[in-house]
Short mmCIF file of C-alpha atoms (C1' of nucleotides) in Angstrom, two decimals:
data_model
loop_
_atom_site.label_atom_id
_atom_site.label_comp_id
_atom_site.label_asym_id
_atom_site.label_seq_id
_atom_site.Cartn_x
_atom_site.Cartn_y
_atom_site.Cartn_z
CA MET A 13 103.73 109.78 115.06
CA GLN A 14 102.06 106.44 115.27
CA PRO A 15 104.07 103.46 114.25
CA LEU A 16 102.33 101.95 111.24
CA GLU A 17 103.19 98.39 112.03
CA SER A 18 105.86 96.50 113.85
CA VAL A 19 108.65 95.02 111.82
CA THR A 20 109.52 91.38 112.09
CA PHE A 21 112.55 89.45 111.06
CA GLU A 22 110.44 87.95 108.26
CA ASP A 23 110.05 91.44 106.81
CA VAL A 24 113.73 91.68 106.04
CA ALA A 25 114.70 88.03 105.74
CA ILE A 26 115.21 86.31 102.42
CA ASP A 27 114.41 82.64 102.32
CA PHE A 28 116.26 80.15 100.16
CA THR A 29 115.42 76.54 99.71
CA GLN A 30 118.40 74.19 99.73
CA GLU A 31 117.96 73.91 95.97
CA GLU A 32 118.09 77.68 95.49
CA TRP A 33 121.04 77.97 97.85
CA ALA A 34 122.93 75.42 95.81
CA LEU A 35 122.52 77.61 92.74
CA LEU A 36 124.38 80.50 94.29
CA ASN A 37 128.08 80.94 93.74
CA ILE A 38 130.54 81.98 96.43
CA SER A 39 130.22 85.71 95.80
CA GLN A 40 126.43 85.48 95.75
CA LYS A 41 126.47 83.63 99.06
CA SER A 42 128.80 86.29 100.39
CA LEU A 43 126.42 89.00 99.20
CA PHE A 44 123.58 87.14 100.89
CA ARG A 45 125.52 87.11 104.15
CA ASP A 46 126.30 90.82 103.91
CA VAL A 47 122.70 91.72 103.11
CA MET A 48 121.32 89.62 105.94
CA LEU A 49 123.77 91.11 108.41
CA GLU A 50 122.89 94.57 107.24
CA ASN A 51 119.17 93.90 107.51
CA ILE A 52 119.64 92.56 111.02
CA SER A 53 121.62 95.66 111.92
CA HIS A 54 118.74 97.82 110.66
CA LEU A 55 116.39 95.91 112.92
CA VAL A 56 118.72 96.25 115.85
CA SER A 57 119.04 99.99 115.28
CA MET A 58 115.25 100.20 115.38
CA GLY A 59 115.11 98.40 118.67
CA TYR A 60 114.16 95.00 117.31
CA GLN A 61 114.36 92.31 119.94
CA HIS A 62 115.35 89.14 118.18
CA SER A 63 114.59 85.67 119.27
CA LYS A 64 117.44 83.43 118.37
CA SER A 65 115.12 80.78 116.99
CA ASP A 66 113.33 83.02 114.53
CA VAL A 67 116.60 84.29 113.15
CA LEU A 68 118.14 80.87 112.88
CA LEU A 69 115.00 79.54 111.26
CA HIS A 70 115.78 81.81 108.33
CA LEU A 71 119.49 81.49 108.42
CA GLU A 72 120.07 77.80 108.07
CA GLN A 73 122.75 78.01 105.47
CA GLU A 74 126.22 76.64 106.03
CA ASP A 75 128.68 78.32 108.36
CA LEU A 76 127.06 81.67 107.78
CA TRP A 77 125.17 81.06 110.97
CA SER A 78 128.22 81.09 113.15
CA GLU A 79 128.96 84.55 111.83
CA VAL A 80 125.38 85.65 112.36
CA SER A 81 125.26 84.27 115.88
CA ARG A 82 128.54 86.01 116.71
CA PHE A 83 126.89 89.15 115.48
CA LEU A 84 123.76 88.54 117.51
CA GLN A 85 125.81 87.77 120.61
CA GLY A 86 127.32 91.18 120.12
CA GLN A 87 123.84 92.67 120.38
CA SER A 88 123.31 91.24 123.81
CA LEU A 89 126.28 93.27 125.01
CA GLY A 90 124.39 96.35 124.05
CA ARG A 91 123.35 97.97 120.81
CA GLU A 92 126.44 100.13 120.58
CA ASN A 93 128.78 97.19 120.87
CA ALA A 94 126.76 95.30 118.35
CA LEU A 95 127.04 98.07 115.83
CA LYS A 96 130.78 98.19 116.39
CA GLU A 97 130.96 94.50 115.75
CA GLN A 98 128.90 94.90 112.62
CA GLU A 99 131.31 97.57 111.44
CA MET A 100 134.08 95.04 111.91
CA VAL A 101 132.17 92.52 109.84
CA THR A 102 131.69 95.22 107.23
CA LYS A 103 135.41 95.85 107.10
CA GLN A 104 136.10 92.14 106.83
CA HIS A 105 133.87 91.80 103.83
CA GLY A 106 134.73 94.94 101.94
CA ASN A 107 132.65 97.98 101.29
CA ARG A 108 128.96 97.16 101.57
CA LYS A 109 128.01 100.62 100.35
CA GLU A 110 128.68 99.26 96.91
CA THR A 111 126.18 96.52 97.52
CA SER A 112 123.43 98.84 98.53
CA LYS A 113 124.26 101.17 95.69
CA ALA A 114 123.65 98.49 93.11
CA LYS A 115 120.55 99.06 91.09
CA PRO A 116 117.92 96.34 91.09
CA VAL A 117 117.37 94.47 87.88
CA THR A 118 113.76 94.92 86.91
CA SER A 119 113.31 93.05 83.67
CA HIS A 120 112.88 89.34 83.28
CA ILE A 121 112.50 87.29 80.13
CA PRO A 122 109.66 84.83 80.53
CA GLU A 123 110.85 81.71 78.80
CA LYS A 124 111.46 78.65 80.97
CA PRO A 125 109.56 79.71 84.03
CA THR A 126 111.10 79.27 87.45
CA GLU A 127 108.83 80.87 89.95
CA CYS A 128 110.15 83.34 92.47
CA ASN A 129 108.11 82.97 95.62
CA ASP A 130 109.10 86.40 96.82
CA ILE A 131 107.32 88.38 94.17
CA GLY A 132 105.67 85.74 92.07
CA GLU A 133 107.56 86.55 88.87
CA ASP A 134 108.71 83.99 86.36
CA ILE A 135 112.39 83.72 85.66
CA ASN A 136 113.77 82.14 82.53
CA HIS A 137 117.19 80.75 83.44
CA ILE A 138 118.65 79.30 86.58
CA SER A 139 121.47 81.84 86.54
CA THR A 140 118.97 84.63 86.02
CA PHE A 141 116.93 83.15 88.81
CA SER A 142 119.78 83.24 91.29
CA GLN A 143 120.61 86.77 90.16
CA HIS A 144 116.99 87.62 90.70
CA LEU A 145 117.11 86.27 94.23
CA ILE A 146 120.15 88.41 94.88
CA THR A 147 118.25 91.37 93.48
CA ASN A 148 115.43 90.69 95.89
CA MET A 149 117.95 90.66 98.72
CA LYS A 150 119.20 94.06 97.66
CA LYS A 151 115.64 95.35 97.50
CA LYS A 152 115.22 94.68 101.19
CA LEU A 153 118.04 97.00 102.13
CA SER A 154 116.22 100.28 102.41
CA VAL A 155 114.42 100.39 105.71
CA ASN A 156 112.53 103.42 106.91
CA LYS A 157 113.55 103.72 110.53
CA GLN A 158 110.59 105.97 111.23
CA CYS A 159 107.80 103.53 110.50
CA LYS A 160 109.74 100.31 110.11
CA LYS A 161 108.53 99.39 106.64
CA SER A 162 110.99 98.16 104.04
CA PHE A 163 111.21 99.62 100.58
CA SER A 164 112.63 98.56 97.27
CA ASP A 165 114.75 101.62 96.67
CA LYS A 166 115.61 105.11 97.76
CA PHE A 167 112.90 106.62 95.65
CA TYR A 168 110.07 104.80 97.35
CA LEU A 169 111.68 105.35 100.70
CA ASN A 170 111.76 109.10 100.17
CA GLN A 171 108.29 109.10 98.72
CA HIS A 172 107.02 107.15 101.66
CA LYS A 173 108.65 109.59 104.08
CA GLN A 174 106.88 112.43 102.26
CA ILE A 175 103.55 110.70 102.64
CA ASN A 176 104.20 110.02 106.29
CA LYS A 177 104.97 113.69 106.73
CA ARG A 178 101.73 114.77 105.11
CA GLY A 179 99.80 112.12 106.95
CA LYS A 180 97.90 110.83 103.93
CA SER A 181 98.34 107.89 101.67
CA CYS A 182 97.11 107.00 98.19
CA GLU A 183 98.18 103.45 97.67
CA CYS A 184 97.77 101.51 94.48
CA HIS A 185 95.61 98.50 95.27
CA LEU A 186 97.37 96.48 92.57
CA CYS A 187 101.04 96.93 93.40
CA GLY A 188 101.00 98.72 96.74
CA LYS A 189 102.95 101.75 95.57
CA ALA A 190 102.04 104.88 97.46
CA PHE A 191 101.50 108.36 96.08
CA SER A 192 101.17 111.77 97.62
CA ASN A 193 97.99 112.69 95.82
CA TYR A 194 95.06 111.09 94.09
CA SER A 195 95.89 112.26 90.58
CA SER A 196 99.35 110.74 90.79
CA LEU A 197 97.75 107.51 91.84
CA ARG A 198 95.20 107.75 88.99
CA ARG A 199 98.01 108.26 86.50
CA HIS A 200 99.99 105.40 87.97
CA GLU A 201 96.99 103.08 87.81
CA MET A 202 96.95 103.59 84.04
CA THR A 203 100.21 101.65 83.90
CA HIS A 204 98.23 98.65 85.16
CA THR A 205 95.06 99.15 83.17
CA GLY A 206 96.85 99.94 79.93
CA GLU A 207 94.80 103.09 79.54
CA LYS A 208 96.65 105.54 77.26
CA PRO A 209 94.57 108.58 76.55
CA TYR A 210 97.08 110.51 74.44
CA GLU A 211 97.42 109.12 70.95
CA CYS A 212 99.82 110.19 68.23
CA HIS A 213 97.78 111.11 65.15
CA ILE A 214 100.72 110.25 62.90
CA CYS A 215 101.68 106.73 63.98
CA GLY A 216 98.90 105.82 66.40
CA ASN A 217 101.23 105.23 69.34
CA ALA A 218 99.49 106.03 72.57
CA PHE A 219 100.79 107.38 75.87
CA ILE A 220 99.65 107.84 79.41
CA GLN A 221 100.78 111.42 79.68
CA SER A 222 100.44 114.36 77.34
CA SER A 223 104.08 115.24 77.91
CA ASP A 224 105.07 111.78 76.72
CA LEU A 225 103.14 112.31 73.52
CA ARG A 226 104.87 115.64 73.01
CA LYS A 227 108.21 113.97 73.54
CA HIS A 228 107.23 111.33 71.05
CA ASN A 229 106.15 113.93 68.51
CA LEU A 230 109.73 115.17 68.35
CA THR A 231 110.66 111.84 66.75
CA HIS A 232 108.34 112.75 63.87
CA THR A 233 109.39 116.36 63.52
CA GLY A 234 113.08 115.61 63.96
CA GLU A 235 113.29 118.47 66.39
CA LYS A 236 116.26 118.28 68.76
CA PRO A 237 116.01 121.08 71.25
CA TYR A 238 118.83 119.97 73.54
CA GLU A 239 122.26 120.95 72.34
CA CYS A 240 125.62 120.13 73.84
CA HIS A 241 127.39 123.40 74.59
CA LEU A 242 130.75 121.69 74.15
CA CYS A 243 130.41 120.05 70.75
CA GLY A 244 127.08 121.32 69.47
CA LYS A 245 125.53 117.88 69.08
CA ALA A 246 121.75 118.02 69.48
CA PHE A 247 119.33 115.63 71.11
CA SER A 248 115.58 115.20 71.29
CA GLN A 249 115.58 114.46 75.00
CA SER A 250 117.45 116.18 77.76
CA SER A 251 118.44 112.86 79.28
CA ASN A 252 120.10 111.82 76.05
CA LEU A 253 122.07 115.05 76.13
CA ARG A 254 123.11 114.35 79.70
CA GLN A 255 124.21 110.90 78.69
CA HIS A 256 126.25 112.42 75.90
CA GLU A 257 127.79 115.04 78.17
CA ARG A 258 129.33 112.28 80.24
CA THR A 259 131.59 111.53 77.30
CA HIS A 260 133.03 115.03 77.81
CA THR A 261 133.11 115.06 81.60
CA GLY A 262 134.23 111.47 82.00
CA GLU A 263 131.57 110.98 84.64
CA GLN A 264 130.99 107.30 85.38
CA PRO A 265 128.20 106.97 87.90
CA TYR A 266 127.52 103.27 87.42
CA GLU A 267 129.88 101.07 89.38
CA CYS A 268 130.15 97.33 89.24
CA PRO A 269 129.54 95.95 92.73
CA GLN A 270 131.80 93.00 92.01
CA CYS A 271 134.96 94.58 90.64
CA GLY A 272 134.41 98.29 91.13
CA LYS A 273 134.80 99.16 87.47
CA ALA A 274 132.75 102.22 86.59
CA PHE A 275 130.69 103.01 83.53
CA SER A 276 129.08 106.06 82.07
CA LYS A 277 125.79 104.37 81.44
CA CYS A 278 123.61 101.84 83.09
CA SER A 279 123.37 99.54 80.10
CA ALA A 280 127.16 99.35 79.86
CA LEU A 281 127.30 98.26 83.47
CA ARG A 282 124.70 95.56 82.89
CA ARG A 283 126.58 94.37 79.83
CA HIS A 284 129.77 94.28 81.89
CA GLU A 285 128.09 92.37 84.72
CA ARG A 286 127.51 89.51 82.31
CA THR A 287 131.28 88.99 82.25
CA HIS A 288 131.00 88.11 85.95
CA THR A 289 127.85 86.03 85.76
CA GLY A 290 128.87 84.25 82.59
CA GLU A 291 125.45 84.96 81.19
CA LYS A 292 125.33 84.64 77.40
CA PRO A 293 121.82 85.45 76.29
CA TYR A 294 122.55 85.79 72.57
CA GLU A 295 122.70 82.65 70.46
CA CYS A 296 123.89 82.10 66.94
CA HIS A 297 120.97 80.84 64.83
CA GLN A 298 123.30 78.68 62.76
CA CYS A 299 125.50 76.88 65.28
CA GLY A 300 123.91 77.72 68.63
CA LYS A 301 127.08 79.27 70.05
CA ALA A 302 126.21 81.72 72.79
CA PHE A 303 127.55 85.22 73.29
CA SER A 304 127.29 87.84 75.96
CA GLN A 305 126.71 90.65 73.52
CA CYS A 306 124.21 91.05 70.74
CA SER A 307 126.74 92.63 68.41
CA ALA A 308 129.18 89.79 69.05
CA VAL A 309 126.68 87.21 67.84
CA ARG A 310 125.94 89.26 64.75
CA ARG A 311 129.62 89.56 64.03
CA HIS A 312 129.98 85.83 64.55
CA GLU A 313 127.04 85.08 62.26
CA GLY A 314 128.85 87.02 59.61
CA THR A 315 131.59 84.40 59.66
CA HIS A 316 128.98 81.76 58.73
CA THR A 317 127.81 83.92 55.86
CA GLY A 318 131.39 84.36 54.73
CA LYS A 319 131.98 80.62 54.87
CA ARG A 320 128.75 79.95 52.95
CA ILE A 321 129.74 82.38 50.24
CA LEU A 322 133.20 80.86 50.12
CA ASN A 323 131.77 77.33 49.90
CA ALA A 324 129.31 78.34 47.20
CA PHE A 325 132.07 80.01 45.28
CA SER A 326 134.37 76.98 45.65
CA LYS A 327 131.60 74.67 44.46
CA TYR A 328 130.76 76.90 41.51
CA SER A 329 134.33 77.33 40.40
CA GLY A 330 135.19 73.68 40.86
CA LEU A 331 137.67 74.40 43.58
CA ARG A 332 137.63 72.36 46.79
"C1'" DC B 7 149.63 87.71 60.14
"C1'" DG B 8 144.75 86.85 59.65
"C1'" DT B 9 140.69 85.51 61.97
"C1'" DG B 10 137.46 85.03 65.58
"C1'" DT B 11 136.10 86.44 69.97
"C1'" DG B 12 135.60 89.08 74.43
"C1'" DT B 13 134.86 93.33 76.03
"C1'" DA B 14 134.02 98.11 76.36
"C1'" DG B 15 133.04 103.07 74.62
"C1'" DG B 16 129.73 105.57 72.89
"C1'" DG B 17 125.74 107.25 69.73
"C1'" DA B 18 120.91 107.27 68.80
"C1'" DA B 19 116.13 106.76 69.57
"C1'" DA B 20 112.53 105.93 72.39
"C1'" DA B 21 109.58 104.89 76.23
"C1'" DG B 22 107.99 104.68 81.23
"C1'" DC B 23 107.17 107.02 85.07
"C1'" DC B 24 107.45 110.50 88.70
"C1'" DC B 25 107.71 115.31 90.65
"C1'" DG B 26 106.83 120.13 91.34
"C1'" DG B 27 104.61 124.17 90.03
"C1'" DG B 28 100.97 126.81 88.01
"C1'" DT C 3 92.54 118.10 90.52
"C1'" DC C 4 94.54 118.66 86.23
"C1'" DC C 5 97.96 120.04 83.00
"C1'" DC C 6 102.51 120.88 81.78
"C1'" DG C 7 107.35 120.84 81.64
"C1'" DG C 8 111.17 118.76 83.29
"C1'" DG C 9 113.88 115.13 84.92
"C1'" DC C 10 115.49 110.45 85.89
"C1'" DT C 11 115.86 105.86 84.45
"C1'" DT C 12 115.83 102.19 81.41
"C1'" DT C 13 115.79 99.70 77.06
"C1'" DT C 14 117.15 98.44 72.55
"C1'" DC C 15 119.95 98.61 68.77
"C1'" DC C 16 123.91 99.79 66.61
"C1'" DC C 17 128.86 100.68 65.22
"C1'" DT C 18 133.40 100.57 66.46
"C1'" DA C 19 137.93 99.80 68.61
"C1'" DC C 20 141.19 97.30 71.10
"C1'" DA C 21 143.28 93.26 73.11
"C1'" DC C 22 144.13 88.61 72.89
"C1'" DA C 23 144.26 83.71 71.67
"C1'" DC C 24 144.73 80.47 68.13
#
DNA sequence: CGTGTGTAGGGAAAAGCCCGGG
DNA sequence: TCCCGGGCTTTTCCCTACACAC
């Protein structure tokens, strides 16, 4: 098989300006270090010959570089030794599997734009921005050793391998995603063009795929074909049933990369992660107090309502 | 002890997108 | 190549319970 293109350190490196670097906390810097070391190890395993200068050009942050250069010195002793050394680094810094297992955050709220040079998206808060940078680091982890391209997640990696195997490629000219056949690409392109050929005759909602429309129709008919064999509860979508079944099985596939706590659903993990980041995206309309959970702010707002009613009552009844 | 808050468990509904098979 | 069914993932909203501080 022909190598598609040679990989460079730039392909796996994540650049921070001093300003961006200053926004990261200790654990984020640590994650950065782990990701960079892992990326370098991928390159080494693929036979990448580093030049010290091009690595250091990208790694000019604090004493991280001494660790990186120790690692790179290890390479010069031979790839095997280098990998052993990297394993040692891995042990020193905990289980990096957890890092690579973390799912990338894909949604951003465009409010106060801070531009991410990596992918050109706008990020609303500084904390979100630094999180986003971390996310981009994580995205660089999956490297296809066969053709030396990097991919955002396992799915695209596997898909890419498939395409390599079949020797053909249908790539979206807008986002670069690759598909195994033309019709998949056509369908995908609709997500960019906004084309939605299947329209619900009841509510007018439109969908890209006929199966999506059928799924949607169940919300009108109230049909719930998926039933839990343990408690009999029914659901309109199989995935909702699976989610429910985890309450019986106790399965908790979503693990917090920071503290290891596991959750049964993705959204619970994301909610939990805000306890680490300190992110409080929900604000009370009355007093501006911020909360990490939507329901917490609503509950809090209820206390204002209660006070208002109490005040009104006191005023009316002459009490005070 | 009551109140407010932080946090987590879980239900419900829905949508987006991809894959494999016919 | 298209259609279809199925599956995975994510999002949003909600209610609730428990622990804890004040």
